[in-house]
mmCIF file of C-alpha atoms and ligand atoms in Angstrom:
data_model
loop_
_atom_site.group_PDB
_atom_site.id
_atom_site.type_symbol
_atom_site.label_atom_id
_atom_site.label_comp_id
_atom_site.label_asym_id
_atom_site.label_seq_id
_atom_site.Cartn_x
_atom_site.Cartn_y
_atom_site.Cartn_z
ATOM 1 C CA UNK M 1 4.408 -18.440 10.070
ATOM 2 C CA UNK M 2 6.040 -16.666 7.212
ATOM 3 C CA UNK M 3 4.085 -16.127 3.943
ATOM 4 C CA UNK M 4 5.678 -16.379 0.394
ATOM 5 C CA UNK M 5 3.992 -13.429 -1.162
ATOM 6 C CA UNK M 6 4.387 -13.118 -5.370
ATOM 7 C CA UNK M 7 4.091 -9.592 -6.817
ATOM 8 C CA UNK M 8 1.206 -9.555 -9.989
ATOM 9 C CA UNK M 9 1.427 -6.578 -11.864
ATOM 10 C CA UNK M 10 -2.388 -6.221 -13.301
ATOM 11 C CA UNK M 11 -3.687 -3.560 -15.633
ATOM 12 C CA UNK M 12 -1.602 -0.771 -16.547
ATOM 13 C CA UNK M 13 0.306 0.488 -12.754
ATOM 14 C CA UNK M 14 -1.968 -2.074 -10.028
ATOM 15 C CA UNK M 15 -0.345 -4.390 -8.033
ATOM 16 C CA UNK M 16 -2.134 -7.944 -6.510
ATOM 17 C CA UNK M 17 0.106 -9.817 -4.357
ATOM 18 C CA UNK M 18 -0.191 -13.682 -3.161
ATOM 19 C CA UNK M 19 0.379 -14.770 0.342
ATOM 20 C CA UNK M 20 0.873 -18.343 0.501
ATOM 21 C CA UNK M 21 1.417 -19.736 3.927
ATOM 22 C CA UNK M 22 3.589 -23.367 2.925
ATOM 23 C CA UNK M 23 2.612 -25.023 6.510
ATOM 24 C CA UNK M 24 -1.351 -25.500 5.141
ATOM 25 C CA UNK M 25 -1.061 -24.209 1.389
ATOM 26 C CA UNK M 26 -3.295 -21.517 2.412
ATOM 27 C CA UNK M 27 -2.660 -18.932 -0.481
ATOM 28 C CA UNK M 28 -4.510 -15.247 -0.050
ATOM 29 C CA UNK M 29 -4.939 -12.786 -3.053
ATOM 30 C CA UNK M 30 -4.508 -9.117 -1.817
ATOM 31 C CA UNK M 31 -7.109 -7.402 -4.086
ATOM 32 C CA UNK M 32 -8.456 -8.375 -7.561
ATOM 33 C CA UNK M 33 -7.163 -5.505 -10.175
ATOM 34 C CA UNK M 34 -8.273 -8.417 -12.697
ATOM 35 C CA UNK M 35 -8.367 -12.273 -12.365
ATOM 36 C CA UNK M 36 -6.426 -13.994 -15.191
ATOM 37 C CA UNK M 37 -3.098 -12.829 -14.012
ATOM 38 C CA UNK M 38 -3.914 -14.355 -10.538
ATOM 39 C CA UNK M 39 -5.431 -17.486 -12.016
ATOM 40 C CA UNK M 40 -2.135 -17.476 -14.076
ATOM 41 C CA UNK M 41 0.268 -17.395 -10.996
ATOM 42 C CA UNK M 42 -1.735 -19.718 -8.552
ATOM 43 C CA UNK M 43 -1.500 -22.338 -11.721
ATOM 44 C CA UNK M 44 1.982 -21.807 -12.451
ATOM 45 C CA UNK M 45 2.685 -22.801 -8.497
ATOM 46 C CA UNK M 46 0.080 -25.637 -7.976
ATOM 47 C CA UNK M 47 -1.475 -23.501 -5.066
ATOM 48 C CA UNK M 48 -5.187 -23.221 -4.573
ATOM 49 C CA UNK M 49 -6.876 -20.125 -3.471
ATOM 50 C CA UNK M 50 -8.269 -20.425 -0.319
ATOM 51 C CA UNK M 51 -8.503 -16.362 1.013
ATOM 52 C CA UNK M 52 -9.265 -12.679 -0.980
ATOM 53 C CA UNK M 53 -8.387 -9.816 0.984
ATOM 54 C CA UNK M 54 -9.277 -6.029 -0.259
ATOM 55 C CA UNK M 55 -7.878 -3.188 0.995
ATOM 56 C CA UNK M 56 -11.297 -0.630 -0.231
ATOM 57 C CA UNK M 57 -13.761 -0.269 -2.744
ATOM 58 C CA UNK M 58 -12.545 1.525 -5.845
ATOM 59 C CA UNK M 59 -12.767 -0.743 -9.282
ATOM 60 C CA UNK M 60 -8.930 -1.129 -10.242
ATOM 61 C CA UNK M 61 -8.735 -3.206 -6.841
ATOM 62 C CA UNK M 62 -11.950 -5.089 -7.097
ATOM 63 C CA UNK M 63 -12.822 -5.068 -10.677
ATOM 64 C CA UNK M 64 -11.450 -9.089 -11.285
ATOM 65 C CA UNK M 65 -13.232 -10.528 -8.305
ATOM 66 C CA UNK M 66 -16.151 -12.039 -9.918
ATOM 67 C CA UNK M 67 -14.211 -13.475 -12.713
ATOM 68 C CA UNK M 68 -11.712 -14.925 -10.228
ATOM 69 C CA UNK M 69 -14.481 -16.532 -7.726
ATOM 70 C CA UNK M 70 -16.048 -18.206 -10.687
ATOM 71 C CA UNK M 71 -12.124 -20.272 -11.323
ATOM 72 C CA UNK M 72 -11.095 -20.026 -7.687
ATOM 73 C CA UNK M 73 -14.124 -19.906 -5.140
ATOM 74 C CA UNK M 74 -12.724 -18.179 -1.709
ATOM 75 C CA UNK M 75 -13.259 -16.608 1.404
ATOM 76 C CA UNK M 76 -13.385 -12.525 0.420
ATOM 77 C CA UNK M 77 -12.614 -10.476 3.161
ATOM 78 C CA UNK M 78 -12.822 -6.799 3.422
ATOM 79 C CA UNK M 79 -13.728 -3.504 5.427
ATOM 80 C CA UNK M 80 -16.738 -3.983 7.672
ATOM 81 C CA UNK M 81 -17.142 0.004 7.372
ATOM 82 C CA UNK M 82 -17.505 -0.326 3.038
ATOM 83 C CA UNK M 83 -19.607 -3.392 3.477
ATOM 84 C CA UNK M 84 -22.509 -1.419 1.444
ATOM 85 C CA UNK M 85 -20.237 -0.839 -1.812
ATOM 86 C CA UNK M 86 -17.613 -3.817 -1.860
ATOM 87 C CA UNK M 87 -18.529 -6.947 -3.646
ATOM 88 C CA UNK M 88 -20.497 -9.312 -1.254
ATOM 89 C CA UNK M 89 -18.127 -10.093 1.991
ATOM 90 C CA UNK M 90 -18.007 -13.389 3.704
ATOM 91 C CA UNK M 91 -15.796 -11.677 6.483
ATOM 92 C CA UNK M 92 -16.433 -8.127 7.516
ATOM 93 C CA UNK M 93 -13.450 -6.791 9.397
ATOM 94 C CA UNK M 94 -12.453 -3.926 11.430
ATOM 95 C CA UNK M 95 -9.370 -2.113 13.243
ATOM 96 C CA UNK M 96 -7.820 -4.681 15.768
ATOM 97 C CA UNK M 97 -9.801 -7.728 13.985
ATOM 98 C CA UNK M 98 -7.443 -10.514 13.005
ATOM 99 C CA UNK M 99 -7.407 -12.467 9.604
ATOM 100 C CA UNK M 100 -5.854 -15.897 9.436
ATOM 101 C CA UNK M 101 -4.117 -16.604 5.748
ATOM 102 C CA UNK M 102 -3.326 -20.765 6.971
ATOM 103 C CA UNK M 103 -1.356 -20.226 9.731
ATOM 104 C CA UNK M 104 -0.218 -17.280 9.195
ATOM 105 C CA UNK M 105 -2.328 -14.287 11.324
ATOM 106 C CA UNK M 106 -2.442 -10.580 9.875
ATOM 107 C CA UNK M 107 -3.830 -7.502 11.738
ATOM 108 C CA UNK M 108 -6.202 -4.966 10.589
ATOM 109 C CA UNK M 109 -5.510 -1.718 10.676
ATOM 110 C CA UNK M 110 -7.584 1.395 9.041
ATOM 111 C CA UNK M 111 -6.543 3.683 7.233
ATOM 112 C CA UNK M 112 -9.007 5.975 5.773
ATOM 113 C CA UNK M 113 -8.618 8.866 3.418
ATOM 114 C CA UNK M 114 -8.243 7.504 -0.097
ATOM 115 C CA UNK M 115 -11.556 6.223 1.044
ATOM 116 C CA UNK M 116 -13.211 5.741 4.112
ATOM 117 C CA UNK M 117 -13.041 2.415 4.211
ATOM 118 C CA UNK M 118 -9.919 1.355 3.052
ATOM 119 C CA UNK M 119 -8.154 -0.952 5.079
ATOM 120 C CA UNK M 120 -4.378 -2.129 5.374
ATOM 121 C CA UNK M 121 -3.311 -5.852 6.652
ATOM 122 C CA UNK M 122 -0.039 -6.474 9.170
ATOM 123 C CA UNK M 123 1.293 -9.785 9.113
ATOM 124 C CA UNK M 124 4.020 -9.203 12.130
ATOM 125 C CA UNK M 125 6.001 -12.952 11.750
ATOM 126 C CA UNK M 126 5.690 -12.149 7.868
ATOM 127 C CA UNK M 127 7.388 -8.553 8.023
ATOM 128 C CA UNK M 128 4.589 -7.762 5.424
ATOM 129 C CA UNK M 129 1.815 -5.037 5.205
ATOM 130 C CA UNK M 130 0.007 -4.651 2.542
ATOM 131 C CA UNK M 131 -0.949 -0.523 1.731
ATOM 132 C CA UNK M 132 -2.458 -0.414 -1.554
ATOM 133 C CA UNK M 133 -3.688 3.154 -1.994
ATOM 134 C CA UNK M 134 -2.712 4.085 1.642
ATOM 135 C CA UNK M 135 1.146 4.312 2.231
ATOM 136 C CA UNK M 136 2.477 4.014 -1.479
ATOM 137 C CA UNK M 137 6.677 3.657 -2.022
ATOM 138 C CA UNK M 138 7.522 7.177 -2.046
ATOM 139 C CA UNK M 139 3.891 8.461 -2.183
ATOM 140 C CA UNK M 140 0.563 8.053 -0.479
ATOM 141 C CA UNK M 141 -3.045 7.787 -2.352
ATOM 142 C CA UNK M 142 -4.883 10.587 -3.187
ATOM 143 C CA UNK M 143 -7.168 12.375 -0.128
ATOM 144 C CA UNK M 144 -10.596 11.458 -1.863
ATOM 145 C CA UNK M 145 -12.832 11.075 0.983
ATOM 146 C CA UNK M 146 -11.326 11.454 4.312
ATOM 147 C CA UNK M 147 -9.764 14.491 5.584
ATOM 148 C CA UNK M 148 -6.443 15.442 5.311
ATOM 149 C CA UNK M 149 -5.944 14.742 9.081
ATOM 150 C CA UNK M 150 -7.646 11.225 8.748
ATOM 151 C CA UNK M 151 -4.914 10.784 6.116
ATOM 152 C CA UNK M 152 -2.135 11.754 8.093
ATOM 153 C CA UNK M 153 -3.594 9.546 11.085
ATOM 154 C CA UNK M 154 -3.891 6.405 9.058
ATOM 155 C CA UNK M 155 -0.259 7.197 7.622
ATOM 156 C CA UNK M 156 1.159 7.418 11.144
ATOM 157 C CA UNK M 157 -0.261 4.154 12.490
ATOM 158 C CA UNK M 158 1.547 2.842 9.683
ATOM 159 C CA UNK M 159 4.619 4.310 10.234
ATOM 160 C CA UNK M 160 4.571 3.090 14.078
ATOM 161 C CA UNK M 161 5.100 -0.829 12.456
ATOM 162 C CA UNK M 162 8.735 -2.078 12.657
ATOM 163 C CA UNK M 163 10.895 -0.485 10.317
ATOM 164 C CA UNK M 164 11.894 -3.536 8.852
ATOM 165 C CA UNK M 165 8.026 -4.047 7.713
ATOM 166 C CA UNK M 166 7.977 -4.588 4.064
ATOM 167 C CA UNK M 167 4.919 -2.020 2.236
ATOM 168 C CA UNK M 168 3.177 -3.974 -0.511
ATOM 169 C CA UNK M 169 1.339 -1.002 -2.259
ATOM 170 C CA UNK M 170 -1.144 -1.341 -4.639
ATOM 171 C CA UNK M 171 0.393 0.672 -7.402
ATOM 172 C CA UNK M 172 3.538 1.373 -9.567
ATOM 173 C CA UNK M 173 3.354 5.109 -9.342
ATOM 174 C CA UNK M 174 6.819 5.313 -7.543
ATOM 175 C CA UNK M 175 8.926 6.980 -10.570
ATOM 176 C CA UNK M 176 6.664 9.592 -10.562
ATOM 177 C CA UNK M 177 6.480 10.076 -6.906
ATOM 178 C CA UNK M 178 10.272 10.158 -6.613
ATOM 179 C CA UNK M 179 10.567 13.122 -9.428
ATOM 180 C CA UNK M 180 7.766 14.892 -6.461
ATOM 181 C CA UNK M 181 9.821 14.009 -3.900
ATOM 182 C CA UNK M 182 12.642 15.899 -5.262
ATOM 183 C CA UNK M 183 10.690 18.730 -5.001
ATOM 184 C CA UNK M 184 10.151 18.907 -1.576
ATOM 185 C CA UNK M 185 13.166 17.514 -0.069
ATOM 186 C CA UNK M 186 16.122 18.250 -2.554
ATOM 187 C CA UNK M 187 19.025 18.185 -0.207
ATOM 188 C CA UNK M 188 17.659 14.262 1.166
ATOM 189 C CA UNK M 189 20.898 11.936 0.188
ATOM 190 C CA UNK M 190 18.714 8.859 0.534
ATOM 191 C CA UNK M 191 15.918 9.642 -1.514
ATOM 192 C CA UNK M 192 18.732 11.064 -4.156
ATOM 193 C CA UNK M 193 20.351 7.260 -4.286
ATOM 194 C CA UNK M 194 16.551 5.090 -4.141
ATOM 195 C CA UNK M 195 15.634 7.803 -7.571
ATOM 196 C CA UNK M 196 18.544 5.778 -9.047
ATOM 197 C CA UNK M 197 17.661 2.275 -7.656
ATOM 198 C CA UNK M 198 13.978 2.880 -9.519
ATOM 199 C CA UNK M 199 15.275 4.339 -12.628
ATOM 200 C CA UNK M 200 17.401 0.944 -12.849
ATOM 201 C CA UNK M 201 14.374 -0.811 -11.712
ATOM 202 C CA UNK M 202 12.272 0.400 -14.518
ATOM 203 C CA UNK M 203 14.431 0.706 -17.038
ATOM 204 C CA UNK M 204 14.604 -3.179 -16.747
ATOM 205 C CA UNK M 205 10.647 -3.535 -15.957
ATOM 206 C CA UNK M 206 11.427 -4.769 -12.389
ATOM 207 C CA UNK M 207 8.270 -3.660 -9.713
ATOM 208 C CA UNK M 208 9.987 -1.033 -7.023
ATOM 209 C CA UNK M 209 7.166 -2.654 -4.749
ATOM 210 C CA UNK M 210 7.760 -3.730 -1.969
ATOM 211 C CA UNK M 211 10.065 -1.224 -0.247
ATOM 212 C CA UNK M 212 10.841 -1.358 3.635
ATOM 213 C CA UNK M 213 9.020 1.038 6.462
ATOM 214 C CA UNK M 214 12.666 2.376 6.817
ATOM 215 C CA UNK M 215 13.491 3.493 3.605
ATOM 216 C CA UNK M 216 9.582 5.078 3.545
ATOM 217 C CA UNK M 217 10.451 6.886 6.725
ATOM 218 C CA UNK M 218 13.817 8.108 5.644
ATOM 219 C CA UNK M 219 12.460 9.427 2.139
ATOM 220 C CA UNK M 220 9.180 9.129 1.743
ATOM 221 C CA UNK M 221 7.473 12.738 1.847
ATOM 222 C CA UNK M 222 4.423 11.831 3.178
ATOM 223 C CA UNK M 223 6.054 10.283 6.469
ATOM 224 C CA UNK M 224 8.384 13.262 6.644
ATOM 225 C CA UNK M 225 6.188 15.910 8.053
ATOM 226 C CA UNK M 226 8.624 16.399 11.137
ATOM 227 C CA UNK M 227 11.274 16.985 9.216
ATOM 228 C CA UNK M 228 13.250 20.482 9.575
ATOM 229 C CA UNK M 229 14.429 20.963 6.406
ATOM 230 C CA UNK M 230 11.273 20.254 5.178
ATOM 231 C CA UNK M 231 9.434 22.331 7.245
ATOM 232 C CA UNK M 232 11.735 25.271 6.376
ATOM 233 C CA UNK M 233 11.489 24.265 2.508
ATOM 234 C CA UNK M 234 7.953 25.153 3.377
ATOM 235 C CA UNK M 235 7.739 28.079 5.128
ATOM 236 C CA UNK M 236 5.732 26.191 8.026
ATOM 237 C CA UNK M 237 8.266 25.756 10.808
ATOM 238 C CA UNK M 238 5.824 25.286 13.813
ATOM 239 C CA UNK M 239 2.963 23.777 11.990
ATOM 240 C CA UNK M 240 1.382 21.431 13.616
ATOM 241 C CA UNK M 241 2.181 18.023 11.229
ATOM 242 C CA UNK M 242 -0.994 17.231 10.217
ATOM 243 C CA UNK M 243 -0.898 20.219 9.155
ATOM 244 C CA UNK M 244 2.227 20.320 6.765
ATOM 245 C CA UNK M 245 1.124 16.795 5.325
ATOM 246 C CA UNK M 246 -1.908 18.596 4.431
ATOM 247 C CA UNK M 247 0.732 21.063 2.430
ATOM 248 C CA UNK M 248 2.910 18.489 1.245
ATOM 249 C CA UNK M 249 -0.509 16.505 -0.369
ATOM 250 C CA UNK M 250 -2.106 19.490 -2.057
ATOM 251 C CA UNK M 251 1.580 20.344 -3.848
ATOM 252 C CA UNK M 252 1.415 16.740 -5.120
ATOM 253 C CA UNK M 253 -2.005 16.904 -6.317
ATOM 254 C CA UNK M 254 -0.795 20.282 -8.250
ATOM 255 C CA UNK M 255 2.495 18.654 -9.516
HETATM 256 ZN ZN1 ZN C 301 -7.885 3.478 -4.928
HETATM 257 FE FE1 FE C 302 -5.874 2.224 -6.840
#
């Protein structure tokens, strides 16, 4: 069953998506920067909320919830291990654990480090996971919590998906995070041609969400831990990977 998911910019940079499976008219929200921009979309369509799904805790993802459930009553489903400090869960869920959006069916996988809760969602026959603060286009979330090599873990089960997976991340930091990029892998021909795809992007207000495993993996930093050139850039050429991530993070939380 393949979704039709809408991209909702909320706030100033946060992303909400809707996955609306057109077999049942099941339509999921993927986090809840703010409600009236959801309310607005599911109106606009004539679809009826039937599923909220957040990736972790922190208030520019979960902030709108109450406001929403009061318009749009639904099932909220989120990380069994943040039970204690998300809003009140219906569905408590856990790596492995499936979630059913209609007919559509969407794997759990987490990813802690941003927090140690947060949580992605893999719908396979949808080509779709949705990130938010884990795997970012061209970035990855800040280490708050976890540990670096929690980080690098959760980014690595993500990069295992099919490379055709499109990442729905939960922020438009990717302008940003390309000008970073640059900095760490100069000589990178792809990454050189996607700056100029989201300067065009954003110079006409267009999201650069969602972007495909396989352009992450060929330019995305974060992913890029193996990579030679990188490594030499460096100066850690037998590193263990976990261990140049850890590198590559603390430059970006400098930059
Ligand atoms: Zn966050
Ligand atoms: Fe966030």
């Amino acid at each position: 069953m393949t979704l039709e998911i809408v991209t909702l910019p909320c706030l100033s940079d946060n992303y909400a998506y809707l996955a609306h499976d057109p077999a049942t008219g099941a339509t999921a929200v993927v986090d809840v920067p703010e409600a009236a921009p959801v309310l607005a979309a599911l109106r606009a369509r004539g679809w009826t909320l039937s599923d909220v799904l957040l990736t972790h805790h922190h208030d520019d993802h979960v902030q709108g919830l109450a406001a929403l459930l009061a318009e749009a009553p639904a099932r909220v489903i989120g990380a069994a291990a943040d039970a204690h400090r998300l809003p009140p869960l219906d569905l408590a869920v856990a790596e492995g654990d499936t979630v059913q959006v209609g007919r559509a069916r969407g794997h759990v996988i987490e990813v802690p480090g941003h927090t140690l809760g947060h949580v992605a969602y893999h719908f396979p026959e949808s080509g779709a996971v949705f990130t938010a603060d884990s795997l970012m286009a061209l970035g990855c979330g800040r280490v708050f919590e976890g540990t670096m090599a929690q980080m690098h873990a959760s980014l690595c089960k993500l990069a295992a998906l099919p490379p055709e997976t499109r990442v729905f991340s939960g922020h438009e930091y990717t302008a940003a995070n390309a000008l970073f990029a640059l900095t760490i892998d100069p000589e990178n021909p792809r990454l050189a041609a996607r700056l100029r795809e989201i300067d065009l992007a954003r110079a006409e207000n267009r999201p650069t969400v969602p972007s495909t495993l396989e352009e992450e993996l060929a330019t995305n930093p974060f992913l890029r831990a193996h990579d030679p050139a990188i490594r030499a850039r460096l100066d850690l050429g037998d590193a263990p990977e976990a261990e140049v991530f850890a590198e590559i993070r603390r430059r970006k939380d400098r930059f």
